[in-house]
Amino acid sequence: MGLKKRSRRGVQDEKKERELKRKTSSFQDEYNSSKYVDEEILKDQNEKEELEQHLRERDSAKTRRFAERKKVSRNSNAAKDNEDVETLRKVSRQEYLKKREEKKLQELRDYIEDEHYLFEGAKLSEVEYCDLRHKKETYNILSKKELLKSVHNEYRIPEAFDDRNGVINQEKRFSVAMQRYTDPNTEKEEPWEEHQIRKATLKFGSKNKRRESDDYQFVFEDHIDFIKAFVMDGDKSDFEEEIALEKSRVKRSVLEALQEERKKLPIYSFRDELLQAVHDHPVLVIVGETGSGKTTQIPQYLHEAGYTKHGRMIACTQPRRVAAISVASRVSQEMGVKLGHEVGYSIRFEDCTSKKTILKYMTDGMLLREFLVQPQLESYSVVMVDEAHERTLSTDILFGLVKDLAPARPDLKVLISSATLDAEKFSNYFDLAPIFKIPGRRYPVEIHFTKAPEANYLDAAIVTTLQIHATQPPGDILVFLTGQEEIETVEEILKHRMRGFGTKIADLIICPIYANLPTELQAKIFEPTPEGARKDSVR
């Protein structure tokens, strides 16, 4: 019985030891698993930080920063100014030495004449005689040097080489051959060269030149008939009265003129109501006609209302790079600041902003990059998505990100701007956000449709462009196409046909624009149209 009891106790002890080992091993496994999870979390965070750092370094390496370039240019200009000062110092020193040389030569000649007049016939010591002879030789050498430098633009009778006694002076005779050759004065040739350059310079515009055309109407080989469908009325229907007012307006400063233009925009009368709606609602859908001023004026109104305090910015997205650049330039002029300081833009591979920037115009893709660096958009107080009706991929992604960000950032104002009446879709997506409508259009718009469908719309666009150019009053033309290939095709055909017309019709300046075109060439569409010509923007 004693052995059986001990064996039972041994079995119970073994069970307890196994349970203790099992609990210890399970606790160790849990500890190891939790430690592994913590290590994975830290590893993920480190990889995320490394990825963000890599993206920032890559973007900064590819982006042209105008502010830094201006700082470098200022330093280079300062160094250049120092070099210019040093050069001017040398030039001034040379001019001074020339005058001093003439003065000293005059003093030397006066000294020799005084010596000859005062001490003629007097016996000089050897030292005085050597000194006088040395000064005479020096004066003769310097006089010959000045004679060689002298250049005359008229004919001079050669001097006689013989003296009064009839003896030929060989030194004077051979000195003629030793004179230096210098180029003649080219003042008479310069007007002729300028005249030739003016003839070879390309100039746009007719300059009131009589056209080589007859009194008959210009007839196209292909003619497209249009029917006026309806007219969308504008606030200013009397164009002749407006043109007369423009001509009679007294000249004033550019800033005052821009401020007057701002007050004429349809959105100006709704300024207070718009600011109150932005204050009351975190998300606001704005509907306004093209030209009502919503893109340029709303960010300025928000800035004037104090939304840029505490170092925060107002972001306004644009679907195209040229639009971001042009709108930023216009707003900087209206605010009277330099582009890149308080008002700037950011597009792919180009950044024209600084630490002072409070209004930032950018493309949709650049705001997506801002989300990678700042998921909460801490540096922005207002985000305005302009031209939302175009519905690009970047715009749709922004809608989703901004909608998720709204609960986390109650102080962030989101404005959705559209030029069409499809604002109900945006309002429903943002949980029935209110819609603010800005009525009014600055100018009337006439809409025409073709009588019959066109088989080749490219050829129809070319013929219509030439038809408008030859028959309609002055004004630029916009042609909208689907891609770069069609834009380049239309540009080439229009240039070829305009060369065929010669001087029979006015000049047509063709300005293509597409995404892959360099920024410098895209900006040409904003240059003023020369007098007597018409601009055609193919986009």
Short mmCIF file of C-alpha atoms in Angstrom, two decimals, residues 112-437:
data_model
loop_
_atom_site.label_atom_id
_atom_site.label_comp_id
_atom_site.label_asym_id
_atom_site.label_seq_id
_atom_site.Cartn_x
_atom_site.Cartn_y
_atom_site.Cartn_z
CA ILE A 112 61.46 123.47 -71.91
CA GLU A 113 60.10 126.72 -73.38
CA ASP A 114 60.77 128.57 -70.11
CA GLU A 115 64.32 127.25 -69.98
CA HIS A 116 64.92 128.29 -73.57
CA TYR A 117 63.43 131.77 -73.04
CA LEU A 118 65.03 132.54 -69.68
CA PHE A 119 68.48 131.03 -70.04
CA GLU A 120 69.18 131.41 -73.77
CA GLY A 121 72.88 132.19 -74.24
CA ALA A 122 73.70 131.43 -70.61
CA LYS A 123 76.38 128.88 -69.80
CA LEU A 124 74.90 125.79 -68.17
CA SER A 125 76.66 123.32 -65.97
CA GLU A 126 77.11 119.77 -67.13
CA VAL A 127 74.34 118.49 -64.83
CA GLU A 128 71.88 121.17 -65.97
CA TYR A 129 72.73 120.57 -69.62
CA CYS A 130 72.19 116.78 -69.31
CA ASP A 131 68.91 117.31 -67.50
CA LEU A 132 67.61 119.69 -70.18
CA ARG A 133 68.70 117.38 -72.99
CA HIS A 134 66.99 114.40 -71.28
CA LYS A 135 63.72 116.34 -70.97
CA LYS A 136 63.86 117.42 -74.63
CA GLU A 137 64.36 113.82 -75.77
CA THR A 138 61.52 112.65 -73.56
CA TYR A 139 59.23 115.33 -74.94
CA ASN A 140 60.11 114.44 -78.55
CA ILE A 141 59.41 110.73 -77.95
CA LEU A 142 56.05 111.43 -76.33
CA SER A 143 55.09 113.86 -79.09
CA LYS A 144 55.81 111.25 -81.76
CA LYS A 145 53.72 108.74 -79.83
CA GLU A 146 50.76 111.13 -79.72
CA LEU A 147 51.21 111.82 -83.43
CA LEU A 148 50.97 108.10 -84.20
CA LYS A 149 47.76 107.85 -82.17
CA SER A 150 46.03 110.71 -83.97
CA VAL A 151 43.51 109.61 -86.61
CA HIS A 152 41.88 112.04 -89.03
CA ASN A 153 38.80 111.33 -91.09
CA GLU A 154 39.71 113.81 -93.83
CA TYR A 155 42.42 114.09 -96.45
CA ARG A 156 45.58 115.93 -95.43
CA ILE A 157 48.24 117.28 -97.76
CA PRO A 158 51.53 115.55 -96.99
CA GLU A 159 54.17 117.70 -95.40
CA ALA A 160 57.32 118.53 -97.31
CA PHE A 161 60.32 116.44 -96.41
CA ASP A 162 62.89 119.18 -97.18
CA ASP A 163 63.74 122.09 -94.97
CA ARG A 164 64.34 125.73 -95.85
CA ASN A 165 67.81 125.02 -97.21
CA GLY A 166 66.49 122.33 -99.59
CA VAL A 167 68.00 119.46 -97.63
CA ILE A 168 65.74 116.37 -97.50
CA ASN A 169 64.94 115.26 -93.98
CA GLN A 170 65.20 111.46 -94.18
CA GLU A 171 63.85 110.96 -90.64
CA LYS A 172 60.59 112.77 -91.46
CA ARG A 173 60.40 110.96 -94.78
CA PHE A 174 60.58 107.44 -93.34
CA SER A 175 58.35 108.28 -90.35
CA VAL A 176 55.32 108.16 -92.68
CA ALA A 177 55.85 104.46 -93.34
CA MET A 178 55.96 103.75 -89.61
CA GLN A 179 52.48 105.12 -88.87
CA ARG A 180 50.07 102.57 -87.50
CA TYR A 181 47.05 101.43 -89.51
CA THR A 182 43.68 102.00 -87.84
CA ASP A 183 40.18 101.11 -88.97
CA PRO A 184 38.21 104.05 -90.32
CA ASN A 185 35.28 105.45 -88.41
CA THR A 186 32.17 103.40 -89.17
CA GLU A 187 29.57 105.99 -88.21
CA LYS A 188 28.46 106.38 -91.84
CA GLU A 189 28.00 102.63 -92.32
CA GLU A 190 25.88 102.08 -89.20
CA PRO A 191 22.60 103.53 -90.62
CA TRP A 192 22.86 101.26 -93.65
CA GLU A 193 23.39 98.18 -91.43
CA GLU A 194 20.42 99.12 -89.23
CA HIS A 195 18.28 99.54 -92.35
CA GLN A 196 19.24 96.06 -93.57
CA ILE A 197 18.52 94.53 -90.14
CA ARG A 198 15.05 96.14 -90.02
CA LYS A 199 14.24 94.70 -93.43
CA ALA A 200 15.27 91.20 -92.33
CA THR A 201 13.38 91.27 -89.00
CA LEU A 202 10.10 89.31 -88.86
CA LYS A 203 7.15 91.42 -87.75
CA PHE A 204 3.52 90.48 -87.14
CA GLY A 205 0.60 92.66 -88.07
CA SER A 206 -0.39 94.55 -91.13
CA LYS A 207 0.77 97.98 -89.88
CA ASN A 208 -2.03 99.62 -91.89
CA LYS A 209 -0.65 98.15 -95.11
CA ARG A 210 -3.07 97.90 -98.01
CA ARG A 211 -4.16 94.32 -98.56
CA GLU A 212 -3.66 92.66 -101.93
CA SER A 213 -7.29 91.66 -102.24
CA ASP A 214 -10.22 92.60 -104.41
CA ASP A 215 -13.65 93.87 -103.47
CA TYR A 216 -15.26 90.44 -103.69
CA GLN A 217 -16.09 88.20 -100.74
CA PHE A 218 -13.52 85.52 -99.89
CA VAL A 219 -14.76 82.10 -101.00
CA PHE A 220 -13.52 78.86 -99.37
CA GLU A 221 -13.36 75.60 -101.24
CA ASP A 222 -15.10 73.99 -98.25
CA HIS A 223 -17.79 76.00 -96.53
CA ILE A 224 -19.67 75.04 -93.36
CA ASP A 225 -23.10 76.51 -92.68
CA PHE A 226 -24.12 77.24 -89.09
CA ILE A 227 -27.45 77.89 -87.44
CA LYS A 228 -27.68 80.13 -84.38
CA ALA A 229 -29.39 78.05 -81.71
CA PHE A 230 -29.75 80.52 -78.87
CA VAL A 231 -27.94 83.32 -77.08
CA MET A 232 -26.88 83.10 -73.44
CA ASP A 233 -27.36 86.66 -72.21
CA GLY A 234 -24.64 88.44 -70.29
CA ASP A 235 -24.67 91.34 -67.88
CA LYS A 236 -23.01 93.60 -70.49
CA SER A 237 -24.74 93.39 -73.83
CA ASP A 238 -23.71 96.72 -75.31
CA PHE A 239 -20.15 96.07 -76.48
CA GLU A 240 -19.84 99.39 -78.34
CA GLU A 241 -20.63 101.34 -75.19
CA GLU A 242 -18.09 99.31 -73.23
CA ILE A 243 -15.40 99.87 -75.86
CA ALA A 244 -16.13 103.61 -75.82
CA LEU A 245 -15.81 103.67 -72.04
CA GLU A 246 -12.54 101.78 -72.24
CA LYS A 247 -11.12 104.28 -74.73
CA SER A 248 -12.29 107.31 -72.75
CA ARG A 249 -10.98 106.01 -69.43
CA VAL A 250 -8.20 108.10 -67.97
CA LYS A 251 -4.87 106.38 -67.42
CA ARG A 252 -4.32 105.26 -63.86
CA SER A 253 -2.07 102.85 -62.03
CA VAL A 254 -2.24 99.16 -62.85
CA LEU A 255 -3.27 98.19 -59.34
CA GLU A 256 -6.21 100.60 -59.29
CA ALA A 257 -7.36 99.33 -62.67
CA LEU A 258 -7.18 95.74 -61.44
CA GLN A 259 -9.18 96.61 -58.33
CA GLU A 260 -11.87 98.17 -60.50
CA GLU A 261 -11.92 95.04 -62.65
CA ARG A 262 -12.42 92.93 -59.52
CA LYS A 263 -15.48 94.97 -58.55
CA LYS A 264 -17.04 94.38 -61.97
CA LEU A 265 -16.99 90.60 -61.60
CA PRO A 266 -20.36 88.92 -60.85
CA ILE A 267 -18.99 87.29 -57.69
CA TYR A 268 -18.23 90.65 -56.05
CA SER A 269 -21.86 91.29 -55.10
CA PHE A 270 -22.02 87.89 -53.32
CA ARG A 271 -18.81 88.33 -51.31
CA ASP A 272 -20.35 88.65 -47.83
CA GLU A 273 -22.87 85.87 -48.40
CA LEU A 274 -20.12 83.56 -49.65
CA LEU A 275 -17.87 84.20 -46.64
CA GLN A 276 -20.79 83.57 -44.27
CA ALA A 277 -21.58 80.27 -46.03
CA VAL A 278 -17.94 79.18 -45.80
CA HIS A 279 -17.90 80.04 -42.10
CA ASP A 280 -21.09 78.06 -41.37
CA HIS A 281 -20.35 74.89 -43.36
CA PRO A 282 -17.18 72.73 -43.46
CA VAL A 283 -17.93 71.61 -47.04
CA LEU A 284 -19.46 73.96 -49.62
CA VAL A 285 -20.26 73.33 -53.29
CA ILE A 286 -19.94 76.49 -55.42
CA VAL A 287 -21.54 76.76 -58.87
CA GLY A 288 -20.54 79.70 -61.06
CA GLU A 289 -20.35 80.46 -64.77
CA THR A 290 -17.02 80.65 -66.54
CA GLY A 291 -15.68 84.18 -66.10
CA SER A 292 -17.60 84.92 -62.91
CA GLY A 293 -14.32 85.23 -60.96
CA LYS A 294 -14.60 82.27 -58.61
CA THR A 295 -11.06 80.98 -59.27
CA THR A 296 -9.24 84.27 -58.70
CA GLN A 297 -11.50 86.01 -56.18
CA ILE A 298 -12.57 83.33 -53.66
CA PRO A 299 -9.01 82.68 -52.36
CA GLN A 300 -8.48 86.45 -52.02
CA TYR A 301 -11.77 86.86 -50.13
CA LEU A 302 -10.77 84.06 -47.75
CA HIS A 303 -7.36 85.67 -47.22
CA GLU A 304 -8.98 89.03 -46.47
CA ALA A 305 -11.34 87.28 -44.03
CA GLY A 306 -8.41 85.93 -41.99
CA TYR A 307 -8.16 82.30 -43.07
CA THR A 308 -4.39 82.64 -43.63
CA LYS A 309 -3.56 83.56 -40.05
CA HIS A 310 -1.13 81.53 -37.93
CA GLY A 311 0.98 80.62 -40.95
CA ARG A 312 -1.61 78.46 -42.74
CA MET A 313 -2.18 78.48 -46.49
CA ILE A 314 -5.11 78.33 -48.89
CA ALA A 315 -4.77 75.65 -51.59
CA CYS A 316 -6.57 75.90 -54.92
CA THR A 317 -6.23 73.00 -57.36
CA GLN A 318 -6.36 73.30 -61.15
CA PRO A 319 -6.68 70.45 -63.67
CA ARG A 320 -4.00 71.93 -65.99
CA ARG A 321 -0.52 73.28 -65.37
CA VAL A 322 -0.94 76.36 -67.55
CA ALA A 323 -4.09 77.31 -65.66
CA ALA A 324 -2.26 77.10 -62.32
CA ILE A 325 0.56 79.34 -63.58
CA SER A 326 -1.68 81.92 -65.26
CA VAL A 327 -4.14 82.19 -62.35
CA ALA A 328 -1.31 82.57 -59.82
CA SER A 329 0.23 85.31 -61.96
CA ARG A 330 -3.09 87.13 -62.21
CA VAL A 331 -3.81 86.94 -58.47
CA SER A 332 -0.30 88.18 -57.62
CA GLN A 333 -0.91 91.22 -59.84
CA GLU A 334 -4.28 91.92 -58.22
CA MET A 335 -2.76 91.68 -54.73
CA GLY A 336 0.23 93.81 -55.73
CA VAL A 337 2.82 91.22 -54.69
CA LYS A 338 5.58 89.40 -56.50
CA LEU A 339 4.83 85.96 -57.89
CA GLY A 340 6.46 83.35 -55.66
CA HIS A 341 6.17 85.34 -52.43
CA GLU A 342 2.64 85.67 -50.97
CA VAL A 343 1.11 84.05 -54.06
CA GLY A 344 2.75 81.07 -55.77
CA TYR A 345 2.13 77.92 -57.74
CA SER A 346 3.36 74.33 -57.63
CA ILE A 347 3.27 72.00 -60.62
CA ARG A 348 5.20 68.90 -61.61
CA PHE A 349 8.97 69.59 -61.66
CA GLU A 350 8.40 73.30 -60.90
CA ASP A 351 7.86 75.02 -57.57
CA CYS A 352 7.39 78.80 -57.40
CA THR A 353 6.66 79.22 -53.69
CA SER A 354 8.48 80.42 -50.58
CA LYS A 355 8.02 80.57 -46.82
CA LYS A 356 5.85 83.69 -47.28
CA THR A 357 3.34 81.93 -49.56
CA ILE A 358 -0.27 82.07 -48.31
CA LEU A 359 -2.18 81.44 -51.58
CA LYS A 360 -0.94 78.36 -53.39
CA TYR A 361 -2.28 77.26 -56.78
CA MET A 362 -1.37 73.72 -57.75
CA THR A 363 -2.40 70.83 -59.93
CA ASP A 364 -4.45 67.94 -58.53
CA GLY A 365 -1.43 65.64 -58.56
CA MET A 366 0.63 68.03 -56.44
CA LEU A 367 -2.05 68.10 -53.74
CA LEU A 368 -2.00 64.29 -53.73
CA ARG A 369 1.74 64.51 -53.06
CA GLU A 370 1.00 66.85 -50.17
CA PHE A 371 -1.23 64.11 -48.70
CA LEU A 372 1.75 61.73 -48.73
CA VAL A 373 3.83 64.13 -46.66
CA GLN A 374 1.00 65.65 -44.57
CA PRO A 375 -1.91 63.19 -44.21
CA GLN A 376 -3.78 65.75 -42.07
CA LEU A 377 -2.85 68.76 -44.27
CA GLU A 378 -1.79 70.67 -41.16
CA SER A 379 -0.37 73.61 -43.12
CA TYR A 380 -3.65 74.34 -44.94
CA SER A 381 -6.79 76.02 -43.62
CA VAL A 382 -8.83 75.89 -46.86
CA VAL A 383 -8.72 73.43 -49.78
CA MET A 384 -10.52 74.52 -52.94
CA VAL A 385 -10.96 71.95 -55.73
CA ASP A 386 -11.60 74.04 -58.83
CA GLU A 387 -13.07 72.84 -62.14
CA ALA A 388 -14.45 69.77 -60.39
CA HIS A 389 -16.81 69.03 -63.30
CA GLU A 390 -13.85 67.80 -65.41
CA ARG A 391 -13.58 64.73 -63.14
CA THR A 392 -9.97 63.63 -63.58
CA LEU A 393 -8.55 60.61 -61.77
CA SER A 394 -6.63 62.83 -59.37
CA THR A 395 -9.78 64.84 -58.62
CA ASP A 396 -11.79 61.72 -57.75
CA ILE A 397 -9.03 60.48 -55.43
CA LEU A 398 -8.92 63.90 -53.78
CA PHE A 399 -12.66 63.75 -53.14
CA GLY A 400 -12.28 60.49 -51.24
CA LEU A 401 -9.30 61.70 -49.21
CA VAL A 402 -10.89 65.04 -48.34
CA LYS A 403 -14.15 63.38 -47.32
CA ASP A 404 -12.29 61.07 -44.92
CA LEU A 405 -10.21 64.00 -43.62
CA ALA A 406 -13.19 66.24 -42.81
CA PRO A 407 -14.14 64.57 -39.47
CA ALA A 408 -10.51 64.61 -38.27
CA ARG A 409 -10.03 68.29 -39.25
CA PRO A 410 -13.20 70.21 -38.32
CA ASP A 411 -11.34 73.51 -38.81
CA LEU A 412 -10.50 72.63 -42.44
CA LYS A 413 -12.78 74.24 -45.02
CA VAL A 414 -13.40 72.33 -48.26
CA LEU A 415 -14.75 74.16 -51.33
CA ILE A 416 -15.85 72.28 -54.46
CA SER A 417 -16.08 74.65 -57.43
CA SER A 418 -17.85 73.74 -60.66
CA ALA A 419 -18.98 75.61 -63.78
CA THR A 420 -21.86 73.26 -64.62
CA LEU A 421 -25.19 72.46 -63.03
CA ASP A 422 -24.18 68.91 -62.03
CA ALA A 423 -23.48 70.09 -58.50
CA GLU A 424 -26.14 67.81 -57.02
CA LYS A 425 -23.82 64.83 -57.44
CA PHE A 426 -21.04 66.54 -55.50
CA SER A 427 -23.49 67.65 -52.82
CA ASN A 428 -24.85 64.12 -52.36
CA TYR A 429 -21.35 62.67 -52.17
CA PHE A 430 -20.35 65.07 -49.40
CA ASP A 431 -23.36 64.21 -47.22
CA LEU A 432 -25.79 66.75 -48.72
CA ALA A 433 -23.40 69.69 -48.56
CA PRO A 434 -25.06 73.07 -49.34
CA ILE A 435 -24.80 74.52 -52.85
CA PHE A 436 -23.89 78.19 -53.34
CA LYS A 437 -24.81 79.52 -56.80
#
